[in-house]
Coordinates of C-alpha atoms and ligand atoms in Angstrom, one line a residue:
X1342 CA 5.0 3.0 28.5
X1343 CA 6.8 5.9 26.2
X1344 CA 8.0 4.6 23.1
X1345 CA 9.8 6.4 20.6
X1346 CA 9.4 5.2 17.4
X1347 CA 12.3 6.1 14.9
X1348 CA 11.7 5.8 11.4
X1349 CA 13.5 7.5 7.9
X1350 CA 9.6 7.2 6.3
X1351 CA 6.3 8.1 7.0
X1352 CA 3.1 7.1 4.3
X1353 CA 1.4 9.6 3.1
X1354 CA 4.6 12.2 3.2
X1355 CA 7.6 10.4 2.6
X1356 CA 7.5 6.4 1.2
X1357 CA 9.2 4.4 -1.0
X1358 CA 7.8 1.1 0.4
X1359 CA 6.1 -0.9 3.2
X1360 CA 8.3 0.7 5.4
X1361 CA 6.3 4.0 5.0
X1362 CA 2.9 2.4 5.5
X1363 CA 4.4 0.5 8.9
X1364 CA 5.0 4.0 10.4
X1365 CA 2.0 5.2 9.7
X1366 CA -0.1 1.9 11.0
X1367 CA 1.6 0.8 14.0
X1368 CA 2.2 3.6 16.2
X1369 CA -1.5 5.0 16.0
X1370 CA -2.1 1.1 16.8
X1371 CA 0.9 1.1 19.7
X1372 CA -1.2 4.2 21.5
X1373 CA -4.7 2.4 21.3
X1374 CA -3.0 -0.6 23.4
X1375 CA -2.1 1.9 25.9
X1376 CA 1.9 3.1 24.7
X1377 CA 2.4 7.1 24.8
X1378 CA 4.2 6.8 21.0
X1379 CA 6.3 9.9 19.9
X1380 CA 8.0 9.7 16.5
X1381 CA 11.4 10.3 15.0
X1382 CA 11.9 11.6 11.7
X1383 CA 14.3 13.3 9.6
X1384 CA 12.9 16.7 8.9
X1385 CA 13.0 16.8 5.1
X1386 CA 11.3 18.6 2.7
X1387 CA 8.2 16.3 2.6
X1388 CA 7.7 16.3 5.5
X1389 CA 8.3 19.9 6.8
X1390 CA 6.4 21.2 4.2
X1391 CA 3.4 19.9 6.1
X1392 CA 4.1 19.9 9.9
X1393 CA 3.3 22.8 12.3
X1394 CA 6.1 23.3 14.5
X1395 CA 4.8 23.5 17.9
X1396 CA 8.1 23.5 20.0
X1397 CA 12.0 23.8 19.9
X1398 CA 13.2 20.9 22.0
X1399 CA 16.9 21.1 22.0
X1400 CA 20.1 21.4 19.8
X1401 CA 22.0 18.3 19.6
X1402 CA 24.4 17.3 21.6
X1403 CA 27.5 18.0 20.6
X1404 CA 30.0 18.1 23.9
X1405 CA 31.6 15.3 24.9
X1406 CA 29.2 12.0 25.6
X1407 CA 30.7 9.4 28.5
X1408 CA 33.5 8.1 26.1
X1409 CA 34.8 10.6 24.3
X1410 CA 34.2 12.8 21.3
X1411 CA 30.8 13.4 20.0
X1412 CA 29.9 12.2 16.2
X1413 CA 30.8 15.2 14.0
X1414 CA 27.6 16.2 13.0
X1415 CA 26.8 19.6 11.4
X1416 CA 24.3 21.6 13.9
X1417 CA 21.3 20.2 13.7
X1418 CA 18.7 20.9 16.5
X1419 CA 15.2 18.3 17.2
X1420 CA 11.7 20.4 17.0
X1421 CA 8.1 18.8 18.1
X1422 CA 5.7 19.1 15.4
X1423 CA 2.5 17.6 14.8
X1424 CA 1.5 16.6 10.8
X1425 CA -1.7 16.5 9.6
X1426 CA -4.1 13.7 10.5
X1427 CA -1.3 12.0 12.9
X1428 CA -2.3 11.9 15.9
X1429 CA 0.7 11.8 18.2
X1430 CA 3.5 14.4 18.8
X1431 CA 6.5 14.0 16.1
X1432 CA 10.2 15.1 16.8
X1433 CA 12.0 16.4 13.9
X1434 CA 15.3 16.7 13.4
X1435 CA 16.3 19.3 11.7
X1436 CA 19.7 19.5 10.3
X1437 CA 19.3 21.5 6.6
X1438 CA 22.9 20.4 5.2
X1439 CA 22.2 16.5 6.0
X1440 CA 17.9 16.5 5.3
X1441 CA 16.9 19.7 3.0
X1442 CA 17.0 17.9 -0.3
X1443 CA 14.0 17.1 -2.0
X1444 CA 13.4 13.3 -3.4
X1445 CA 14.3 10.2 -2.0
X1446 CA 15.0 10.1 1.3
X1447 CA 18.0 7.7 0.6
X1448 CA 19.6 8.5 -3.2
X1449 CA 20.3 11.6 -4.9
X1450 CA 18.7 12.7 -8.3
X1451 CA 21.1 10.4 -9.8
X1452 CA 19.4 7.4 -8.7
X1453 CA 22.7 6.7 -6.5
X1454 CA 23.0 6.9 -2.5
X1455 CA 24.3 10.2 -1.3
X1456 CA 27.6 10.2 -0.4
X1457 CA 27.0 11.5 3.3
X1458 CA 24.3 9.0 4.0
X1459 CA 26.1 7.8 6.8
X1460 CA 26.6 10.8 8.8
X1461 CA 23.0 11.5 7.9
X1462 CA 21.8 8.3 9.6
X1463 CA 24.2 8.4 12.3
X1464 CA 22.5 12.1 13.2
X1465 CA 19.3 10.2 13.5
X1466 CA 20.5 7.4 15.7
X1467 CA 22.3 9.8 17.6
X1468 CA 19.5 12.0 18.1
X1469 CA 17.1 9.5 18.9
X1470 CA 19.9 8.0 21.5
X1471 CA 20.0 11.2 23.3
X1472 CA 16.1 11.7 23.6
X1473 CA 16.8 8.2 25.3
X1474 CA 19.0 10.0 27.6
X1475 CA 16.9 13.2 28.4
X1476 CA 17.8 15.5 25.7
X1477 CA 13.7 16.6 26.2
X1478 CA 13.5 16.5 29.8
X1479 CA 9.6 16.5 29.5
X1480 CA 9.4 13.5 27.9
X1481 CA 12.6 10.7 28.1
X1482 CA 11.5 7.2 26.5
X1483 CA 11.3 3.6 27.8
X1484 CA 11.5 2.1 24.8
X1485 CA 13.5 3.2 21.6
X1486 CA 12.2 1.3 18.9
X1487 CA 14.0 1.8 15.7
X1488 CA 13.1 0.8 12.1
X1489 CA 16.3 -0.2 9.6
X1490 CA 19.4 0.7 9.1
X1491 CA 19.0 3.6 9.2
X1492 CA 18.2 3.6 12.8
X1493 CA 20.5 1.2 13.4
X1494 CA 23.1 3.2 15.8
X1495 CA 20.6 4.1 18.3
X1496 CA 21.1 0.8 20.0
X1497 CA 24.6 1.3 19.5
X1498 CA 25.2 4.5 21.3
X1499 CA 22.5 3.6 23.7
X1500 CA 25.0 0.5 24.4
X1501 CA 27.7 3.1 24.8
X1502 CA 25.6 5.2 27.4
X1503 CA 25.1 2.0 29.3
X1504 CA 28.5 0.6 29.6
X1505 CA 29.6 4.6 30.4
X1506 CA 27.1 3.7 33.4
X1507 CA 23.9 5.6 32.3
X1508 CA 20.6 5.0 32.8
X1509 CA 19.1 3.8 29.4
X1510 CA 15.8 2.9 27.7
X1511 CA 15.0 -0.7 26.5
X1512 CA 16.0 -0.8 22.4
X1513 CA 13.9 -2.9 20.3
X1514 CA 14.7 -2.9 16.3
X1515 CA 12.5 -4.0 13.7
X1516 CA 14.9 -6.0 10.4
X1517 CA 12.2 -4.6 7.6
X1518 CA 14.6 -5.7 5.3
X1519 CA 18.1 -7.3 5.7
X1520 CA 19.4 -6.9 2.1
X1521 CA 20.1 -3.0 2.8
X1522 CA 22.3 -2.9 5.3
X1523 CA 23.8 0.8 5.7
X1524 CA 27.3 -0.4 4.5
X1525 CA 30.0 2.2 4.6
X1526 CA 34.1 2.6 4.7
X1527 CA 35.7 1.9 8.1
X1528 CA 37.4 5.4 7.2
X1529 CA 34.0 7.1 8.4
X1530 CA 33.9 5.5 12.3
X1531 CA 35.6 8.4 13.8
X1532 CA 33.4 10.8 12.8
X1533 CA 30.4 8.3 14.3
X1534 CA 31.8 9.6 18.0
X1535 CA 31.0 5.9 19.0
X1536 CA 33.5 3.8 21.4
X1537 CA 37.1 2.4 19.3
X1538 CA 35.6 -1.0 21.1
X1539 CA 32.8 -0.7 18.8
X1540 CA 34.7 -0.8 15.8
X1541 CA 35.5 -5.0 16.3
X1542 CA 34.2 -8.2 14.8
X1543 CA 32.0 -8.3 18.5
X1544 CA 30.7 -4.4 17.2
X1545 CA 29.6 -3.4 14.1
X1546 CA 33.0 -4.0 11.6
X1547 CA 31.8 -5.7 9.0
X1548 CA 34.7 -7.5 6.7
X1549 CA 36.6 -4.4 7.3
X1550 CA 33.6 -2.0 6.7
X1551 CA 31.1 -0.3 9.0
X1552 CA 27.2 -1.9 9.0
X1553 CA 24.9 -0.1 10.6
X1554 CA 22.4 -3.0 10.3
X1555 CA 25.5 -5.2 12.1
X1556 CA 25.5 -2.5 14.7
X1557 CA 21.6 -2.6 15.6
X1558 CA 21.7 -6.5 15.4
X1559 CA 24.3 -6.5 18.2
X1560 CA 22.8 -4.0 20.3
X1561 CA 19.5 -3.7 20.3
X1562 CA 17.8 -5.5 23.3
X1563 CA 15.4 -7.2 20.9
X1564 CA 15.3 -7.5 17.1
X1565 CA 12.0 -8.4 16.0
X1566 CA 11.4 -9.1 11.9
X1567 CA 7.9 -8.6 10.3
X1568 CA 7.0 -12.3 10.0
X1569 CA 7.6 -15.2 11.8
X1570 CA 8.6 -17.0 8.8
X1571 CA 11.1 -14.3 8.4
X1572 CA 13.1 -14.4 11.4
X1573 CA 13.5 -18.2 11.1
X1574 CA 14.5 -17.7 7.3
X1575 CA 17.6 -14.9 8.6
X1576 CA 18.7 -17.7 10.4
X1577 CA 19.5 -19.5 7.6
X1578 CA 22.6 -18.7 4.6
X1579 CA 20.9 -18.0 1.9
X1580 CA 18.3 -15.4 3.2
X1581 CA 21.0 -14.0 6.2
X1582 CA 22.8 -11.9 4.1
X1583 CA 25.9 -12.6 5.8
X1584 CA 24.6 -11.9 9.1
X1585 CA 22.7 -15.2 9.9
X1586 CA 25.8 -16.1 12.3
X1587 CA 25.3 -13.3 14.5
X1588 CA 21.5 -13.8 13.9
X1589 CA 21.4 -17.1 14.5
X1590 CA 23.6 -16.1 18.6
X1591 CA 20.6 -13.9 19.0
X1592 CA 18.1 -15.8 18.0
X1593 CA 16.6 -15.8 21.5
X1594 CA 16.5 -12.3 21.4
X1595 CA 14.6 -12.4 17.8
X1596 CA 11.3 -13.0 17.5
X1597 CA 8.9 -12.2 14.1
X1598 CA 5.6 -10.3 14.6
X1599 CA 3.3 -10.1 11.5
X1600 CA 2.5 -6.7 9.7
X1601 CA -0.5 -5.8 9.6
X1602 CA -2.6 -3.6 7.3
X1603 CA -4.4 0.1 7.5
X1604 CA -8.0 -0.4 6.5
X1605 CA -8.8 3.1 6.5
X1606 CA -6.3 3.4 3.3
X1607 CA -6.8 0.0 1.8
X1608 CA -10.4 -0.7 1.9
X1609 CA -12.7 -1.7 -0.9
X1610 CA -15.8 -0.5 0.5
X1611 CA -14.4 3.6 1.0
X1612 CA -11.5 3.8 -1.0
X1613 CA -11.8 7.2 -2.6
X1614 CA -9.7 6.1 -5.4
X1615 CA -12.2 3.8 -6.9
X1616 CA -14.3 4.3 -9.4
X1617 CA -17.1 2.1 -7.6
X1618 CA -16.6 1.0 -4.4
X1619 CA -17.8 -2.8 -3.2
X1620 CA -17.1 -5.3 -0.7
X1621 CA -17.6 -9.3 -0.6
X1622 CA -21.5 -8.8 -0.7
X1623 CA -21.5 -6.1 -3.9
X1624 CA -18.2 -7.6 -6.0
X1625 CA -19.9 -6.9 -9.1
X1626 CA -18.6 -3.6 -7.6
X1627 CA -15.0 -5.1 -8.1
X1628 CA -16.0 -4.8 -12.5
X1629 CA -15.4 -1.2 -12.7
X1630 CA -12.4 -1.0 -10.8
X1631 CA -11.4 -4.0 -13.9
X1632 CA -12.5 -1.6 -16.3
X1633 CA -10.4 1.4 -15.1
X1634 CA -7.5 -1.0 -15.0
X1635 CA -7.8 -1.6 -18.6
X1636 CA -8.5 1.4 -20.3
X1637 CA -5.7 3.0 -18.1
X1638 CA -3.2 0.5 -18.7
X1639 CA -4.1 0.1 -22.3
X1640 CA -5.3 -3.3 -22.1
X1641 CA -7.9 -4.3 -24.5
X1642 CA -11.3 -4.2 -22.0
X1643 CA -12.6 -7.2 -22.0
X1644 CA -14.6 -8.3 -18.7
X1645 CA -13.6 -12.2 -19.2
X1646 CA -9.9 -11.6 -19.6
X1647 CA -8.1 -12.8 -16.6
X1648 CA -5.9 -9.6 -15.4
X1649 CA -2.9 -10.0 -13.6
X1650 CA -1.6 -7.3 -11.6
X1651 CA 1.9 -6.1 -10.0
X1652 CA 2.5 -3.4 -7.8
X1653 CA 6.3 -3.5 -6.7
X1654 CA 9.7 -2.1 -6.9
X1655 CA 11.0 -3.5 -9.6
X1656 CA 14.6 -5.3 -7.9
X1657 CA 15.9 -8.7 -7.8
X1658 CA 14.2 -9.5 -4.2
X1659 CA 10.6 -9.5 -5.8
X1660 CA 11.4 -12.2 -8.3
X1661 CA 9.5 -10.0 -11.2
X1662 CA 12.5 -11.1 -13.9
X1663 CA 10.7 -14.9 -14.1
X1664 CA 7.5 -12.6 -15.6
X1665 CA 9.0 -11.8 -18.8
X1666 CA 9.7 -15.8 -19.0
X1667 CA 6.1 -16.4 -19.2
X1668 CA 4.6 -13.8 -20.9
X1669 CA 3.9 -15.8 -24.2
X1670 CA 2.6 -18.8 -22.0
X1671 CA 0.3 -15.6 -19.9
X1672 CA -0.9 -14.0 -23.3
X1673 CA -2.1 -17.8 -25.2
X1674 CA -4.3 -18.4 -22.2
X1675 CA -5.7 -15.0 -23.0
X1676 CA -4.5 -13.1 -19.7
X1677 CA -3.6 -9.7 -19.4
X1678 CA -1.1 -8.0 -17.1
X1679 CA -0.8 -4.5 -15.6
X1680 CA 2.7 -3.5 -14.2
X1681 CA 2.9 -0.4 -12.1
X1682 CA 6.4 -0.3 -10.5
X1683 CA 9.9 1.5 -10.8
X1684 CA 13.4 0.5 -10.1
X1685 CA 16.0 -2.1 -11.9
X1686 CA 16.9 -0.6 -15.4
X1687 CA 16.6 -4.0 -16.8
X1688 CA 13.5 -5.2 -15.5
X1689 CA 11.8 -1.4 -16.6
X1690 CA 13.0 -2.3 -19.7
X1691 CA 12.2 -6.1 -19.9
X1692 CA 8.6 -5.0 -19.0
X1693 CA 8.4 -2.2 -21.8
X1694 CA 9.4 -4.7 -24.7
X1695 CA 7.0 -7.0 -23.5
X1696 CA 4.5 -4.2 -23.3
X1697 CA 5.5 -3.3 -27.4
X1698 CA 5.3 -7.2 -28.2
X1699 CA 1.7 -7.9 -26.3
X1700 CA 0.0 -4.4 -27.0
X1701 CA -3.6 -4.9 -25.4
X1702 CA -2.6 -7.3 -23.5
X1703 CA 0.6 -5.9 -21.1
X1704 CA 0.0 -1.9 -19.9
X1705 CA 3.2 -1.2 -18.0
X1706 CA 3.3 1.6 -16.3
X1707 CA 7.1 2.7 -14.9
X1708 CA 6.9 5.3 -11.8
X1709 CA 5.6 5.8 -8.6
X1710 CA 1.8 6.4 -8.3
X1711 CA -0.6 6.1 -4.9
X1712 CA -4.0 6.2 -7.3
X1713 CA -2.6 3.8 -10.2
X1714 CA -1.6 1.7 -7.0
X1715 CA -5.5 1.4 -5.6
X1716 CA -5.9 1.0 -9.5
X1717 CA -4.5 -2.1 -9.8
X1718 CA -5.2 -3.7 -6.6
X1719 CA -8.5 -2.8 -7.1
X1720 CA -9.1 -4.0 -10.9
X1721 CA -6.8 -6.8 -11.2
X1722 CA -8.2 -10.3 -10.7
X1723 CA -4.4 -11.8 -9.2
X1724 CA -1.8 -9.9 -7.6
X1725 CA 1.5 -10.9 -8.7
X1726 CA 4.3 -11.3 -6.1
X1727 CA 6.6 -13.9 -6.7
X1728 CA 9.5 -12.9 -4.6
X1729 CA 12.8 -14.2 -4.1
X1730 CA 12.4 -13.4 -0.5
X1731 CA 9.7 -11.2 1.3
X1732 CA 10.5 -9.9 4.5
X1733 CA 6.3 -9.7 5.1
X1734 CA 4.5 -7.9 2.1
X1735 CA 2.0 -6.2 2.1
X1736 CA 0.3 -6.1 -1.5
X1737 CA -0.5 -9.5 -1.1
X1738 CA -2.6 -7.9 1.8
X1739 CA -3.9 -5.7 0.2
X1740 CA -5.1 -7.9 -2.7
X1741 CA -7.5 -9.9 0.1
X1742 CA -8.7 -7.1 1.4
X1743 CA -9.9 -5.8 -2.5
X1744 CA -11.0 -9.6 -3.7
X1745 CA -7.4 -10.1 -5.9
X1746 CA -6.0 -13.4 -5.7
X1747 CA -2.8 -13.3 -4.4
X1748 CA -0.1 -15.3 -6.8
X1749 CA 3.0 -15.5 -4.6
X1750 CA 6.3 -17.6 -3.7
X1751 CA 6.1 -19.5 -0.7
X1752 CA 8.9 -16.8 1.3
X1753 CA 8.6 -15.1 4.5
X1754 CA 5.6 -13.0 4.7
X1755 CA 3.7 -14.3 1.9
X1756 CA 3.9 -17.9 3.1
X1757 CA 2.1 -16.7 6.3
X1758 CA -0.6 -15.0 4.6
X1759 CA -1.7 -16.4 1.6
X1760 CA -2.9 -20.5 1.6
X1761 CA -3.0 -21.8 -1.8
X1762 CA -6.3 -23.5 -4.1
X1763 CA -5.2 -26.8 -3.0
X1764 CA -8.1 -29.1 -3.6
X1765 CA -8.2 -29.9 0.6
X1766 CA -7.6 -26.0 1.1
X1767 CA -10.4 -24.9 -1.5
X1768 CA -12.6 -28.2 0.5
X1769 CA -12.0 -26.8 3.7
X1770 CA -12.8 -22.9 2.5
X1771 CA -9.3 -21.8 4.2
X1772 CA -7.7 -21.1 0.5
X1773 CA -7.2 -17.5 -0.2
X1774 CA -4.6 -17.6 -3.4
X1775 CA -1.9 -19.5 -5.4
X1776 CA 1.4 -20.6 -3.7
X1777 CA 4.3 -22.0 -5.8
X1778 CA 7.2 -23.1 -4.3
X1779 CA 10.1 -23.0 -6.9
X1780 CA 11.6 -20.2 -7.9
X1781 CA 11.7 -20.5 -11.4
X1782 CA 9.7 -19.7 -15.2
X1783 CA 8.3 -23.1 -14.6
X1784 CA 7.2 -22.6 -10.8
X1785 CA 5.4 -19.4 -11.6
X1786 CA 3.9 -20.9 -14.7
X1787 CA 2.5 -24.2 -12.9
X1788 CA 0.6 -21.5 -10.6
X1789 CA -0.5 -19.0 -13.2
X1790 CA -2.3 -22.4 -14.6
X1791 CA -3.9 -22.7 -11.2
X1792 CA -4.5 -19.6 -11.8
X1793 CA -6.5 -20.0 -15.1
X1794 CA -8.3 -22.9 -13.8
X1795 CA -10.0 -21.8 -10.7
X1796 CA -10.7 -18.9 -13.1
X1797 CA -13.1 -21.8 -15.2
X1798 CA -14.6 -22.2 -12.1
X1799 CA -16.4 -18.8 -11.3
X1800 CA -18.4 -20.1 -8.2
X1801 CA -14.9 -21.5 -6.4
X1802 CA -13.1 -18.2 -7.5
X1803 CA -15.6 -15.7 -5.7
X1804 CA -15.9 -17.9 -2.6
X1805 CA -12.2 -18.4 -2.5
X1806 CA -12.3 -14.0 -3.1
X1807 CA -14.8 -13.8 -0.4
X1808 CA -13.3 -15.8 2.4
X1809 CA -9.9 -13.7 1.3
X1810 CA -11.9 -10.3 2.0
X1811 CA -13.3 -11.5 5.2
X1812 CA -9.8 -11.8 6.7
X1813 CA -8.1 -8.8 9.1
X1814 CA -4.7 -8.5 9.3
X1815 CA -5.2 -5.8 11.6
X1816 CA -2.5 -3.5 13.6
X1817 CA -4.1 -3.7 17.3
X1818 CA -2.5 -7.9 17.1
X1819 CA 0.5 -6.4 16.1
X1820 CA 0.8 -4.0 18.7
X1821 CA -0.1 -5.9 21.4
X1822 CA 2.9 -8.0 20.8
X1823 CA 4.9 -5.3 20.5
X1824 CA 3.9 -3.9 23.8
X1825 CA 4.0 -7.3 25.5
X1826 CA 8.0 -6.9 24.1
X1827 CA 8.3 -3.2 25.4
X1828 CA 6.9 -5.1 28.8
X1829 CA 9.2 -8.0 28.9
X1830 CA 11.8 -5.4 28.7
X1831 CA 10.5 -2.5 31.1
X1832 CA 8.0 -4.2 33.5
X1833 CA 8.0 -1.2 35.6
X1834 CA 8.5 1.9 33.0
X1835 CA 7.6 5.5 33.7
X1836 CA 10.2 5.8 36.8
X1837 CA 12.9 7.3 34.3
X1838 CA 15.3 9.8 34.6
X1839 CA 18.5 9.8 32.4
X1840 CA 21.6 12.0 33.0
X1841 CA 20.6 14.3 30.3
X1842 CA 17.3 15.1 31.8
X1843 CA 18.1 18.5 32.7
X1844 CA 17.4 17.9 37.0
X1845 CA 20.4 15.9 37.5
X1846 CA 23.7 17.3 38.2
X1847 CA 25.6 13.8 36.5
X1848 CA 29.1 14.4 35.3
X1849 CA 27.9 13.7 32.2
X1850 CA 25.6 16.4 32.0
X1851 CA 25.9 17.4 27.8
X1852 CA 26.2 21.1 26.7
X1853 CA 23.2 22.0 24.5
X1854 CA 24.9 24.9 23.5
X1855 CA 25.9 24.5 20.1
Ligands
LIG2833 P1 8.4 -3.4 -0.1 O1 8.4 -2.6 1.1 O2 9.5 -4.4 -0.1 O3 8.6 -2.5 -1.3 P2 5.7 -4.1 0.5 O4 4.8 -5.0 -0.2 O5 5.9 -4.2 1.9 O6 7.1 -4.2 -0.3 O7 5.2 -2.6 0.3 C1 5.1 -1.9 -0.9 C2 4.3 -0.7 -0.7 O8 4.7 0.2 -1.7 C3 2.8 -0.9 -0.9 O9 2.1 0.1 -0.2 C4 2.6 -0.7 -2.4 O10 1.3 -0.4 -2.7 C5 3.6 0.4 -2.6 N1 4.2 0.5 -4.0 C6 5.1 -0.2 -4.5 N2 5.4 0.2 -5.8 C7 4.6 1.2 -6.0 C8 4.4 2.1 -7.1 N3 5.2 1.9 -8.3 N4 3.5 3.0 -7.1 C9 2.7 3.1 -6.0 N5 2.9 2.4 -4.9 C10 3.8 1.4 -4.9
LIG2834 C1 10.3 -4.2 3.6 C2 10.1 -5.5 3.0 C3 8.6 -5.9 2.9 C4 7.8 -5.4 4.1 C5 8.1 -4.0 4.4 C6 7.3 -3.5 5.6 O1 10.4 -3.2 2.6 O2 10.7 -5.7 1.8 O3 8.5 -7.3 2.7 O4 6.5 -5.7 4.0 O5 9.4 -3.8 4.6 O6 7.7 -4.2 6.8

């Protein structure tokens, strides 16, 4: 089973969220249950800084495809590289005027998307389309399997190849997160070089724009989500985004399969990053890790104070503006709280008065940082997360994994993971962490007492951390879903050959020339 596996971020090169640490956790995870996994990336900066280019594959098409007029894409031309310590072979596509900017891989130094975003995500979908139809005749995929909107016109061109009467792979397109959407002007579909059809309420128009999220949703063979608590949530208004009607007609092509974690990175007992490293059976270990916290954060250093900790874009999805609510409420009971995040204006700000107000007992800490990150999940006693809605999550993972007590709304991802102190949970030794329902000041607060009294019940607290650190949330269960998907799809795959695979003499043979 070949799968490509498109993605616009890869942890440790390029990340800006989970999304990063999903590409580098499942496909290792896909090839141990037997797939032959190739990646797609942009070749940016980050990430050509570090790869070894072992191969020029191909320029982009850019002749005519089946229908028409290809997307008007700058030359750009796909190399296989290999980057350190990933062990599979990795297509880049280079294409300097679109990727060769340093930074985010989605906004300009001005915090705001770059204006071409949408050709630059169309080159990707495009690119990874026509792998799909032979573009490397040495390797032509079963399964495209595409990550975000920003993959999200791979299923639609491979559509377009299939109606134009090629053979195609099977698409399969993972919703990480269906508040970004890849929204643009209808002005831009021409240059997309995708069928006028497309451009319809059935296609990806979306109240008169273009979505490349709309466009994947439609297409794709299957969607999957990264909880199953997710995909029934994006059936419903107020977590669809607008798109739960089209979700909700194919819903029996949607399915949600759980995250999992990469316990080589995020493990207690070898994380470089810790000052002292434990597991369940040495958490006195966990004490230093609280210690580092404190004097990093600037929080007074006191072993007894209960320390709260957030690791998180700071944006209206993770809830993080009902924190400020109960600071006061946080601080009487004699808590602390470390904030390491970046993002919203406001809430940066929010957290930095509190920080003034409470000195000793709030360290925020606004940017992005991998070892502050360990830091915290590491030295806090409770991780915060009380999103609005949570596609999966993965610090709340990550907390179990490193004896933190996960604090979390029950949404999506978080309500599959965590079980909350109830009395009959904490009885039955199944409770890992504190789940509030509401989302409100008074919600969060009625758990952050929870909270404080397990904490006055040290012999419940470590066997509630210990059962927590006992659980895996590992990638191989993942994958094996995944590939039982690919399966479903392509029961007999490896008996390919697409019209662009170089052997066939198919009208629609594309000229690499560029
Ligand atoms: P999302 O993808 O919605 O941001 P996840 O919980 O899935 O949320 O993943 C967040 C990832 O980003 C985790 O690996 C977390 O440790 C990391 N992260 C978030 N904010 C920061 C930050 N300010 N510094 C370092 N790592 C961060
Ligand atoms: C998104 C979601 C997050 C999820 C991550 C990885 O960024 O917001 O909940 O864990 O993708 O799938």
């Amino acid at each position: 089973m070949k799968v490509l596996y498109v993605c616009a971020e890869l942890y440790p090169f390029l990340k800006t969220g989970g999304l990063a640490d999903v590409s580098a956790g499942l496909p290792p995870a896909l090839k141990e249950v037997g797939c032959e996994v190739r990646l797609l990336l942009p070749a940016y900066p980050a990430i050509t800084k570090v790869a070894r280019t072992l191969q020029s594959v191909a320029p982009l098409p850019q002749s005519p495809s089946p229908w028409g007029p290809p997307p008007a894409l700058p030359p750009a031309d796909l190399v296989l590289a290999t980057l350190p310590d990933v062990d599979m072979a990795v297509y880049l596509l280079r294409a300097p005027t679109l990727y060769a900017r340093p930074g985010s891989p989605y906004l300009g130094p001005d915090g705001r998307d770059w204006s071409d975003n949408a050709l630059r995500f169309c080159a990707l979908g495009w690119a990874a389309a026509t792998l799909g139809q032979g573009l490397d005749p040495e390797w032509v995929p079963d399964v495209i399997h595409g990550h975000d909107w920003h993959v999200g016109l791979a299923p639609a061109y491979t559509r377009a190849f299939a109606d134009a009467g090629c053979d195609t792979p099977a698409t399969v397109f993972t919703i990480h997160n269906l508040a970004y959407q890849g929204l643009f002007p209808s002005t831009v579909f021409p240059q997309l070089g995708l069928p006028a059809s497309f451009f319809s309420i059935a296609g990806l128009e979306y109240f008169g724009q273009l979505s490349f999220m709309k466009a994947a949703l439609q297409y794709a063979d299957r969607i999957t989500t990264v909880s199953p608590s997710y995909a029934r949530e994006i059936l419903t208004t107020p977590h669809g985004f607008g798109l739960d009607g089209l979700l909700r007609e194919r819903a029996p092509a949607l399915s949600g399969i759980l995250n999992g974690v990469d316990y080589q990175v995020w493990n207690p007992a070898t994380d470089p990053l810790l000052p002292r490293n434990y597991d369940g059976d040495t958490l006195p270990g966990k004490a230093a890790a609280k210690h580092t916290l404190q004097t990093r954060f600037g929080l007074e250093p006191r072993a007894d104070a209960l320390v709260f900790g957030v690791v998180s874009r700071l944006t209206e999805q993770k809830g993080l503006h009902l924190l400020p609510q109960v600071m006061a409420e946080l601080v009487q009971h004699g808590g602390q709280l470390a904030v390491l995040g970046q993002g919203d204006a406001v809430l940066e700000q929010a957290f930095a008065e509190a920080a003034m107000r409470y000195p000793q007992h709030v360290g925020v800490c606004i940017g992005y940082d991998e070892t502050s990150a360990h830091t915290v999940l590491a030295g806090a006693d409770v991780i915060l997360v009380p999103s609005a809605f949570e596609p999966c999550g993965l610090t709340q993972l990550y907390g179990l994994r490193y004896g933190t007590l996960p604090l979390v709304r029950r949404v999506g991802g978080l309500a599959d993971t965590v079980v909350d102190c109830a009395l009959e949970n904490l009885d039955a030794g199944t409770a890992t962490g504190f789940v509030f329902e509401e989302l409100s000041a008074q919600g969060l607060l009625r758990a952050l007492q929870r909270a404080f009294a397990l904490a006055r019940r040290p012999q419940e607290w470590v066997a509630v951390q210990k059962h927590g650190m006992t659980l895996r949330f590992d990638w191989q269960t993942a994958a094996r879903h995944y590939l039982a998907l690919y399966r479903s799809l392509r029961p007999h795959a490896s008996s390919f050959t697409g019209p662009y695979s170089g052997s066939s003499s198919d009208a629609h043979q594309p000229d690499f020339s560029v």
